[in-house]
Structures are given as structure tokens and as C-alpha cells.
Short mmCIF file of C-alpha atoms and ligand atoms in Angstrom, two decimals:
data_model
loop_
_atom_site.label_atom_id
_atom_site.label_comp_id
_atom_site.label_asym_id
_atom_site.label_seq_id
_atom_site.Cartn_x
_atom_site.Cartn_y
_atom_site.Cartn_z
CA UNK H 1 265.06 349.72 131.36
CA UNK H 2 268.02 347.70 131.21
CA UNK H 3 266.36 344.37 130.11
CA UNK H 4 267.90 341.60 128.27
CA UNK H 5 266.31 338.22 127.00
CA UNK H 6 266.69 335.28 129.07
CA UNK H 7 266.82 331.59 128.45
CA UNK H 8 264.44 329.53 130.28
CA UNK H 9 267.32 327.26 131.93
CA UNK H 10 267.99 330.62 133.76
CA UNK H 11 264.87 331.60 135.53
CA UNK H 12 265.65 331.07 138.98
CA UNK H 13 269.74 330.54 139.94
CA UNK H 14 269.73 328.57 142.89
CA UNK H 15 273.06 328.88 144.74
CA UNK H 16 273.89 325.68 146.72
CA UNK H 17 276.03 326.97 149.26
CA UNK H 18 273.77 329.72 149.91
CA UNK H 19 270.80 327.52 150.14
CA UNK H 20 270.91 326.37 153.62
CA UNK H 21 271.91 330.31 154.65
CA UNK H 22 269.22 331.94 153.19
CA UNK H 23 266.70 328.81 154.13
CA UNK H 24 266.99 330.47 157.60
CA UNK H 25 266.58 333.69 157.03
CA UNK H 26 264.03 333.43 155.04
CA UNK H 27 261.94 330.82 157.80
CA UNK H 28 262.94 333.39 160.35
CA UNK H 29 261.14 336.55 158.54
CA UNK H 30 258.07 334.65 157.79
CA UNK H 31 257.78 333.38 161.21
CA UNK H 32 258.74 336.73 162.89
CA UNK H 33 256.99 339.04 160.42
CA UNK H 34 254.30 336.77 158.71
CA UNK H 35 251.85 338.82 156.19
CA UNK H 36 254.14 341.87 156.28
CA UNK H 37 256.21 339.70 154.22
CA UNK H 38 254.17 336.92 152.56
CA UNK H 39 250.64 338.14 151.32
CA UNK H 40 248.30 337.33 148.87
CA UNK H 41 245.46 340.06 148.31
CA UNK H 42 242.00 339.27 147.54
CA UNK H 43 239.96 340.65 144.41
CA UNK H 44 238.68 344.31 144.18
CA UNK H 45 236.45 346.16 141.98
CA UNK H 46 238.15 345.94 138.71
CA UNK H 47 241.40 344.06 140.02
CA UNK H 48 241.77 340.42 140.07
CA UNK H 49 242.67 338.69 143.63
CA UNK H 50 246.23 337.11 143.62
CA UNK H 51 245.15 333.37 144.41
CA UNK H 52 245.22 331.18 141.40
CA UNK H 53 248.35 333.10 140.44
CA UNK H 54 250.58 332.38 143.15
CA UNK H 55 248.97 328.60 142.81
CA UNK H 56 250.13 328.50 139.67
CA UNK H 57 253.82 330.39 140.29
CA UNK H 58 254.48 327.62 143.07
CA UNK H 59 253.14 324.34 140.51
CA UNK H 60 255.96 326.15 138.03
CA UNK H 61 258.22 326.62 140.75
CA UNK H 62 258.19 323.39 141.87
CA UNK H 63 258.15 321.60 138.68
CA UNK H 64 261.43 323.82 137.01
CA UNK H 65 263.03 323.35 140.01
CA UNK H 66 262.49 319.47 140.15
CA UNK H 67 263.69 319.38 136.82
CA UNK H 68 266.09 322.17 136.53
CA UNK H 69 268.18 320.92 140.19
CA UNK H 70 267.38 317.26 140.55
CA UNK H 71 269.96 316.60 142.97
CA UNK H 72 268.82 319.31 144.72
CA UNK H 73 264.85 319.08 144.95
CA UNK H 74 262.45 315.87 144.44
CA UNK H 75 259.00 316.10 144.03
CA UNK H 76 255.89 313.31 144.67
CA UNK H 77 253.03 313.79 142.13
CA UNK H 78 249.50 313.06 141.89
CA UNK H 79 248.33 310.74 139.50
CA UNK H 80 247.59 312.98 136.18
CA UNK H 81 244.75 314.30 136.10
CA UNK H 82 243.07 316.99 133.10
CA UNK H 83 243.86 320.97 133.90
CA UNK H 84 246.20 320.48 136.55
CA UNK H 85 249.35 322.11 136.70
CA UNK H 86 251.79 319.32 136.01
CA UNK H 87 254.08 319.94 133.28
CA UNK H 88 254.10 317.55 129.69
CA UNK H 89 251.46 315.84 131.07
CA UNK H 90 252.56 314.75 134.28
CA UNK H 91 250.91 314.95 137.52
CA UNK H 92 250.59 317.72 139.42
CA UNK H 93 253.30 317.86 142.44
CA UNK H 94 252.21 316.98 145.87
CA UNK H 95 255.27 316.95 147.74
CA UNK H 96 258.74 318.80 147.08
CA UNK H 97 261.40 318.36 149.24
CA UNK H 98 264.65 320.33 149.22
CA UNK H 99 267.33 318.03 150.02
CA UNK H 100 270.21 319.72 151.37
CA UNK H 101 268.31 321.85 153.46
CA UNK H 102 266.08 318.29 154.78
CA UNK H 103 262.21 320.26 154.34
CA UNK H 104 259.61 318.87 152.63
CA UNK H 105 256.43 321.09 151.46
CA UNK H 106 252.93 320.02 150.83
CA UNK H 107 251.41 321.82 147.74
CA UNK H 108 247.73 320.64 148.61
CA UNK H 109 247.63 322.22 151.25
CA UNK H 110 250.26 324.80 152.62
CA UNK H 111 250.21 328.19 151.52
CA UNK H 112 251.48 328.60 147.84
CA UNK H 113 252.97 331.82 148.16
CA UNK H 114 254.74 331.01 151.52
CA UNK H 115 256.06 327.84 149.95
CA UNK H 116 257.33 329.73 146.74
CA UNK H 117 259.32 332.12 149.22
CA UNK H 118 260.92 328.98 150.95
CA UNK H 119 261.76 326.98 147.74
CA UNK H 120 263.96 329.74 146.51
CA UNK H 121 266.89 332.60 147.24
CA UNK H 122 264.75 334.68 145.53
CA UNK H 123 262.05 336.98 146.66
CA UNK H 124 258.72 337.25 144.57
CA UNK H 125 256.33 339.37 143.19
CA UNK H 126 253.16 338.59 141.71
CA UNK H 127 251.05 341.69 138.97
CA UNK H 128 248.04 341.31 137.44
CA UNK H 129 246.60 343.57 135.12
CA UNK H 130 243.78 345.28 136.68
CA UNK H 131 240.71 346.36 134.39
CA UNK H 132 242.34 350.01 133.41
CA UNK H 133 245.12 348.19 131.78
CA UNK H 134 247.51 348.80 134.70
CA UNK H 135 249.12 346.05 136.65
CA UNK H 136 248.76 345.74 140.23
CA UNK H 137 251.00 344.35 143.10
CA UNK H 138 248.56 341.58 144.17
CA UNK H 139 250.75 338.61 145.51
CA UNK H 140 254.26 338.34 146.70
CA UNK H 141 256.59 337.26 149.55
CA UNK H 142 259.36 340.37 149.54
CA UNK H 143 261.44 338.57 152.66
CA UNK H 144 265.09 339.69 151.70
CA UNK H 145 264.45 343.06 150.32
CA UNK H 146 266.72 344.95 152.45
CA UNK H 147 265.51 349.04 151.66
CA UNK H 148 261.86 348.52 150.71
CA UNK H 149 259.34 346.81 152.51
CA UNK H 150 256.32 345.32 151.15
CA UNK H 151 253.21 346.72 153.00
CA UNK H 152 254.12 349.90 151.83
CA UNK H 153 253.75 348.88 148.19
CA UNK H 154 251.52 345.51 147.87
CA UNK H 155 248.05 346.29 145.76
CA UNK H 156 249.48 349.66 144.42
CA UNK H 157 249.51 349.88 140.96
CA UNK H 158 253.53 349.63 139.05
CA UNK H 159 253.80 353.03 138.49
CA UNK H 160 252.77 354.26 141.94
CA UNK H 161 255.33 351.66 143.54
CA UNK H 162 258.36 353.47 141.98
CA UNK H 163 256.92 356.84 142.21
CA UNK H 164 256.36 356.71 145.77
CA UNK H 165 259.77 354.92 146.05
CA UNK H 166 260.81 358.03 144.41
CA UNK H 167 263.11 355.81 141.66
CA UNK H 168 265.00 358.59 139.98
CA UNK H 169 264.43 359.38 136.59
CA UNK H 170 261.23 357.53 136.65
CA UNK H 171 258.51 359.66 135.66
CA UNK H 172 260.94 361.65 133.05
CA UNK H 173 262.37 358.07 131.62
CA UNK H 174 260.62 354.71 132.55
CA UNK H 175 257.01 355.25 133.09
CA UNK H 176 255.86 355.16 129.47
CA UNK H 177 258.22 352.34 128.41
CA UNK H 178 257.63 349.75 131.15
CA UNK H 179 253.60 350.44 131.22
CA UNK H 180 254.16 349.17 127.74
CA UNK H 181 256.40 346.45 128.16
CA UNK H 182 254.10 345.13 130.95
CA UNK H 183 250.93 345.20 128.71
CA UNK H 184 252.94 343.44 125.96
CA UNK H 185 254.93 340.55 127.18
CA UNK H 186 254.79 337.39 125.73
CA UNK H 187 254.66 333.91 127.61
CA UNK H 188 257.50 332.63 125.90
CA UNK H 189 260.07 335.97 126.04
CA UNK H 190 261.32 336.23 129.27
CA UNK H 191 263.58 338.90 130.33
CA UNK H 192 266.15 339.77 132.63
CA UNK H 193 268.10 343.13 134.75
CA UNK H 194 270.16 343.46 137.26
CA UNK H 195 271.00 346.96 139.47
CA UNK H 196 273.17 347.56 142.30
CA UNK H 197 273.74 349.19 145.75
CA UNK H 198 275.84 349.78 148.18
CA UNK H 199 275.29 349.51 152.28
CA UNK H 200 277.08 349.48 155.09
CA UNK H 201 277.40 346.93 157.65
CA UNK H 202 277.87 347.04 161.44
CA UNK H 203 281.50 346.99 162.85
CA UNK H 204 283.03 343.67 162.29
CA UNK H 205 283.53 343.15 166.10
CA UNK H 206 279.20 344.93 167.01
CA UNK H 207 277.85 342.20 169.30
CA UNK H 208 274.81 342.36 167.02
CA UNK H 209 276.34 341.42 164.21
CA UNK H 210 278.24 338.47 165.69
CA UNK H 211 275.28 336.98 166.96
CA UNK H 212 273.12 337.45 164.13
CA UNK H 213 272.31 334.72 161.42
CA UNK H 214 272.15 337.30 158.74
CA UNK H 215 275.31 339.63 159.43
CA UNK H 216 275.24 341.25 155.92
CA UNK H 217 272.11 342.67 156.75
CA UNK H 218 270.41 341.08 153.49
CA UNK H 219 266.91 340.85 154.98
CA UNK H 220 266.85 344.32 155.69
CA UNK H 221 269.83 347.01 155.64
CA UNK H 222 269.51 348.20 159.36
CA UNK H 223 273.18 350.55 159.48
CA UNK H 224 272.10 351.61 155.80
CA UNK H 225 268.10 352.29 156.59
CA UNK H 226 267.75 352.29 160.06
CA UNK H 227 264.79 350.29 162.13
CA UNK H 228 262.39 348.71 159.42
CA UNK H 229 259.75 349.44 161.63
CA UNK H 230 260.22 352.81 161.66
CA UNK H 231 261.27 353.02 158.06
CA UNK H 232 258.33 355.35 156.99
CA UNK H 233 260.22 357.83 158.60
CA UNK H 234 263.11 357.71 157.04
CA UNK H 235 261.26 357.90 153.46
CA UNK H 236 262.74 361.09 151.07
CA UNK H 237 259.45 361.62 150.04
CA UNK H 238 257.32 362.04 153.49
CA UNK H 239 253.43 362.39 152.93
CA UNK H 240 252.36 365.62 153.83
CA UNK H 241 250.47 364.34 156.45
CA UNK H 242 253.97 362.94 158.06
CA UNK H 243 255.38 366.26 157.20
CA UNK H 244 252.57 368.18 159.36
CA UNK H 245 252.47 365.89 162.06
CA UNK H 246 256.36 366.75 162.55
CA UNK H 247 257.12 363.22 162.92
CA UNK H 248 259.48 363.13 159.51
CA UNK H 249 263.18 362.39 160.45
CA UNK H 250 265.24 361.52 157.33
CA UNK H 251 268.85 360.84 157.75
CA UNK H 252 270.92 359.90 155.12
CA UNK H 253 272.84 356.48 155.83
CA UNK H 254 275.31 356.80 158.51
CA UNK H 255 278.94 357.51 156.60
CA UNK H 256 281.49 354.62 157.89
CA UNK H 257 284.78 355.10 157.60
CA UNK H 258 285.56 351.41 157.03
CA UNK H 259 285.52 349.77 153.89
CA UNK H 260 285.69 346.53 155.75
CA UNK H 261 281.67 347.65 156.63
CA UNK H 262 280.57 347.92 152.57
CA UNK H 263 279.14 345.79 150.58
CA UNK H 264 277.91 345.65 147.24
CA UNK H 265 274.09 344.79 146.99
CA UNK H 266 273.32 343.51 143.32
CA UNK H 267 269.88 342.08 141.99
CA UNK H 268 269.26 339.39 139.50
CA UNK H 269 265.68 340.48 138.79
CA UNK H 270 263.80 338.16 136.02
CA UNK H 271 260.26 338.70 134.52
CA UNK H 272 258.11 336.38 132.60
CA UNK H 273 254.27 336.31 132.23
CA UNK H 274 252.62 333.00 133.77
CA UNK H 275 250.52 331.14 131.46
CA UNK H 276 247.52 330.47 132.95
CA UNK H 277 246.72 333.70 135.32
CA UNK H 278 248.55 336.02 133.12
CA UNK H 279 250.05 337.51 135.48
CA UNK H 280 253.66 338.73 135.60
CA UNK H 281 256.01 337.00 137.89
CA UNK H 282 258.99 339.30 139.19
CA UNK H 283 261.59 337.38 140.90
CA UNK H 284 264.67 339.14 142.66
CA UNK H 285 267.35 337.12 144.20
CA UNK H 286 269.76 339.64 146.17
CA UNK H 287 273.73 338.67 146.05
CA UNK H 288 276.21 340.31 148.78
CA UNK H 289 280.00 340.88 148.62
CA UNK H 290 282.67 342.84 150.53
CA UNK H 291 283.80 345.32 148.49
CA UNK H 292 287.32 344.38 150.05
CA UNK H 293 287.10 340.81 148.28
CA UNK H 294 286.12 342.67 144.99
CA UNK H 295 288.91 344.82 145.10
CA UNK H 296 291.45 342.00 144.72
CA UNK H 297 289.71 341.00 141.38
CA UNK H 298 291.76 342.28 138.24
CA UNK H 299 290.08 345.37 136.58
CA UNK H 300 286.78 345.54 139.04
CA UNK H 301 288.19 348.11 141.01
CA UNK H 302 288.63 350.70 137.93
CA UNK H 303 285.35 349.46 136.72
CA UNK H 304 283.55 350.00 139.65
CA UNK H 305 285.09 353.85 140.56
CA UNK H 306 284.26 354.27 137.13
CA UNK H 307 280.70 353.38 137.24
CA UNK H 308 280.23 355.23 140.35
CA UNK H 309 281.43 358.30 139.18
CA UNK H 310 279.63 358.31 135.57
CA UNK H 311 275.90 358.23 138.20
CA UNK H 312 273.89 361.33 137.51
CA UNK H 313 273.22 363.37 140.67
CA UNK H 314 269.99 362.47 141.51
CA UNK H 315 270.95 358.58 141.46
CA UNK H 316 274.13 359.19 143.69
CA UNK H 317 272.32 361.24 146.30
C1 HEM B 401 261.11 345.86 133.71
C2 HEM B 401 260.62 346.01 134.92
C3 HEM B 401 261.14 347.03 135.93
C4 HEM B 401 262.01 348.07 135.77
C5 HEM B 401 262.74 348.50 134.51
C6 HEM B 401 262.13 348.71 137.06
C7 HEM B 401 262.92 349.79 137.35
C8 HEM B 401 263.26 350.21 138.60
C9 HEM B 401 264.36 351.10 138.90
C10 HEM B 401 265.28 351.77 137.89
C11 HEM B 401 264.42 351.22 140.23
C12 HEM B 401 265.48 351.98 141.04
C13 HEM B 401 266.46 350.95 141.61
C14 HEM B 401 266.99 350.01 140.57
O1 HEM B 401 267.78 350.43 139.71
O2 HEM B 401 266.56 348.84 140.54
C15 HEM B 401 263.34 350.42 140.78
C16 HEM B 401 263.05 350.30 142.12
C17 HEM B 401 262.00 349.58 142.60
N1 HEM B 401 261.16 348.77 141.89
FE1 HEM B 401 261.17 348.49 139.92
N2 HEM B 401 261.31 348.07 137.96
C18 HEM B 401 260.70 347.05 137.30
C19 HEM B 401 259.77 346.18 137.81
C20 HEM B 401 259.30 346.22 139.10
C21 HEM B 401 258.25 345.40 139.60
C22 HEM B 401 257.46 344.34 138.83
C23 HEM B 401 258.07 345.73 140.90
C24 HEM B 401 257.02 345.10 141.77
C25 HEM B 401 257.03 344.99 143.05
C26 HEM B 401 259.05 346.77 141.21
C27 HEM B 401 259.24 347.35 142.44
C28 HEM B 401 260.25 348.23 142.74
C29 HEM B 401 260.51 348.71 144.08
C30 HEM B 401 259.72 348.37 145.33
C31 HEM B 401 261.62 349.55 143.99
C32 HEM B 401 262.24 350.31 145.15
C33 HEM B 401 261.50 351.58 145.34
C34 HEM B 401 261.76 352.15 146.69
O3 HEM B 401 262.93 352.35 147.04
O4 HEM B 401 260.77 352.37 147.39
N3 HEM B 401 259.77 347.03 140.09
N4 HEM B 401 262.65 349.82 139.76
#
């Protein structure tokens, strides 16, 4: 699975001369695409609603940030009260402002998951375990994720999010191991992976791309994927239902034949269970770079070719 432990000063990396960047890309897919991208479900028959978890991720969220990045967020708190969720006995936050980016957010009442997705880089996913003992997408805001999109996945189950994402090698290698390490994580052992992509860009020069805020395509990978609104018909594995109705047009990503268009797409994904709800909080904060720039640091480009070519088949295709 690729986890490692992580230490709790590490949960969420917040990158201050990315922050005002991805502020507005962020602000710009939840205003454009609202609940396609921020959603909290409610309950069903034997699966818990998402509410009081995503209350709970954005009272941590805004009290590890407060205290992790003072310079960079301040928070006004109510005065303590019992069972709230301020931390070592403090109040519970009211207000948290980010500073360089000049917002301030009002816990009481604004939306906690939309506020989580605007207080960090990262995008988020909330599971809760759902009375058979599997845990189910049930909360998240998935703004940035550049090949997935989250209505296709929120309120499945884990393993039916990376089987119908077709993740190679899952059924045959990950699906016993990670049911098990989601039943049995402990509040206090955090963990941490990373993975990697590639995707193209548009020309340097495409009007598009010149005018856009997000040029690297990190909100979604357009040259890579094609239309996001059309993305179900791009999917590897159509339903048969797409497959009868004819309308099924995968293409693989467009080859470019400049390396000045790649970049590398890397994930610092981090998992830890929330005290209070239980649930497991995902947390996946997408990094870009030219694969130009990282050829001119010593050893990466050996490293990388090397990498590349040790992928088994079905992960390179
Ligand atoms: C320890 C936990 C996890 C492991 C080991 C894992 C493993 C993987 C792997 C190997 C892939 C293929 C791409 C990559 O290497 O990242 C993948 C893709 C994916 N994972 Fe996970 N995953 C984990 C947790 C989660 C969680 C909590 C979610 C909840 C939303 C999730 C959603 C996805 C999605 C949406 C994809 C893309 C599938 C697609 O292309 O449609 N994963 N995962």
C-alpha cells in the first residue's frame, strides 16, 4: 500500500506561495461546479450521514492550522464551553481568517465541508464505516483532482471506488489489505503515501492556457482526460449499458511531442481516523512540476527513466 507513519506536525503542508494560487482555483470550482465538488451525504439504511464528521474535520482543521501556521491563519473562539470542539480546553473557533490570502470564515455558520476545502491546498475525503464493516465515501470536497471526479465515486463503498476506477492490481493486491487497515486504524497512528502521474499540458503559446488561472491543468487534466463533463466517456471500464448505447469513446491521452507540455503530477495523500465521528479523513494535496525543471536536478533524471521503466504493464498502459 505504500504507507508510512506520519508525525502529527505533518498532517496538512501548507505551501505559502501556493496559497494565494490555489485559493482561486479552488473558490472558482466551488462557485462554478458547487455539489459536484463539495458534498456532504445524508444517512442511509445502515450508513451514517457525513455531517458531524466534516464538523468535526473543519474544528481540527482550523485549530492545527491556527496552531501549526500562526503567521499564516488566526482564529476568534467562543468562550469554552463542555463537548465542543476546541482543543486543550479552549474554545471552540468562531472565526479563522487566512491572512495572506485576506478571507475570513465563519464556523457557526458556513458550510464545514466547503470551508475545509478553502482553508487548505489539499482536497478531502471523508469514510465512515457503514454497518457491514465497510467504509463509505460520505463527505468530501475533491476540487483539484485532475482525472477523477467526485460524483462518480461519493457514497460508494472503498473498494468499489478503485474497482470502478479500475486501479491496477487492485483486486489481485490491495483489496484485502486496505479493508483491513481501514477497520483497524488507530486515532493516534496516522499514516502517509504518495503516487505519481504524468499529463500533458496545452502548447505553451494555446490561447487557453494563457488566459487561464490554472494553466497546469491541476483542477482537472483537460489535454490528458479530455472535457470533465464528458469524462464518463472516456472511462476504460464503460458500463455495459454505455457500451450498448454506442456512446463509449475512449481515447488514450493525446501523445505530445513536447516535453515542455509534461508535467509530473505527485500526491501527498495522509490518513488519520477523527476522534469523535470515527471516521477516516483522507487528505490529498496535488504538487505540479515541469519535467524540464526536474531534469536539471542531479540524479532525478536516471531515477525517474528508471522508475518508469521498472512499471508493470498494466500500470504503464
Ligand atoms: C491506504 C489507503 C489507500 C490506498 C493504499 C489506495 C490505493 C490506490 C491506488 C494504488 C490507486 C491508483 C493510483 C495511485 O497509485 O494512487 C488509487 C486510486 C484511487 N483512489 Fe485510492 N487508495 C487509498 C485510499 C483511498 C481513499 C480513502 C479514497 C477515497 C475517496 C480513494 C480514492 C481513490 C480514487 C478516486 C482513485 C482513482 C481511481 C480512478 O482513477 O477512478 N483511495 N488508490
Amino acid at each position: 500500500m505504500g504507507i508510512r507513519n506520519m508525525p502529527w506536525e505533518e498532517w496538512i503542508e501548507v505551501v505559502d506561495d501556493q496559497l494565494l494560487e490555489y485559493h482561486a482555483i479552488r473558490t472558482g470550482r466551488i462557485t462554478e461546479r458547487k455539489e459536484k465538488v463539495v458534498n456532504t451525504l445524508p444517512p442511509r439504511i445502515g450508513i451514517p450521514g457525513g455531517a458531524f464528521a466534516a464538523k468535526e474535520l473543519c474544528y481540527e482543521l482550523a485549530e492545527y492550522l491556527s496552531r501549526r501556521y500562526p503567521d499564516t491563519y488566526r482564529v476568534t473562539r467562543h468562550a469554552p464551553r463542555p463537548d465542543d470542539f476546541g482543543w486543550y480546553g479552549d474554545g471552540q473557533v468562531k472565526l479563522i481568517t487566512i491572512f495572506p490570502v485576506g478571507v475570513t470564515y465563519n464556523l457557526d455558520v458556513e458550510d464545514p465541508m466547503k470551508v475545509s476545502a478553502l482553508l487548505v491546498e489539499d482536497d478531502l475525503a471523508l469514510m465512515l464505516e457503514g454497518a457491514d464493516g465497510r467504509y463509505y465515501f460520505q463527505a468530501g470536497a475533491i476540487v483539484v483532482p485532475g482525472f477523477w471526479r467526485m460524483v462518480d465515486k461519493i457514497g460508494l463503498p472503498l473498494d468499489e471506488i478503485h474497482i470502478r476506477g479500475a486501479v491496477p492490481q487492485y483486486r489481485e493486491k490491495l483489496h484485502n489489505s486496505l479493508a483491513r487497515f481501514f477497520s483497524r486504524l488507530p486515532v493516534d497512528k496516522p499514516v502517509i503515501r504518495n503516487n505519481y502521474f504524468f499529463q500533458n499540458v496545452r502548447p505553451i503559446d494555446d490561447p487557453a492556457r494563457l488566459a487561464s488561472i490554472d494553466p497546469d491543468e491541476l483542477a482537472w487534466s483537460d489535454s490528458t482526460n479530455g472535457d470533465e463533463d464528458r469524462f464518463e466517456q472516456f472511462t476504460k471500464e464503460p458500463s455495459l449499458e454505455a457500451q450498448q448505447s454506442g456512446k463509449v469513446l475512449f481515447q488514450p491521452p493525446t501523445p505530445t511531442d513536447s516535453v515542455e507540455r509534461i508535467r509530473l503530477r505527485t500526491e501527498r495523500q495522509s490518513l488519520r481516523r477523527l476522534p469523535r465521528s470515527g471516521a477516516i479523513a483522507f487528505t490529498i494535496r496535488t504538487y505540479l512540476f515541469r519535467v524540464v525543471d526536474l531534469a536539471q536536478e542531479p540524479g532525478v533524471p536516471g531515477r525517474m527513466a528508471s522508475a518508469i521503466r521498472s512499471w508493470p504493464e498494466d500500470v504503464a498502459s
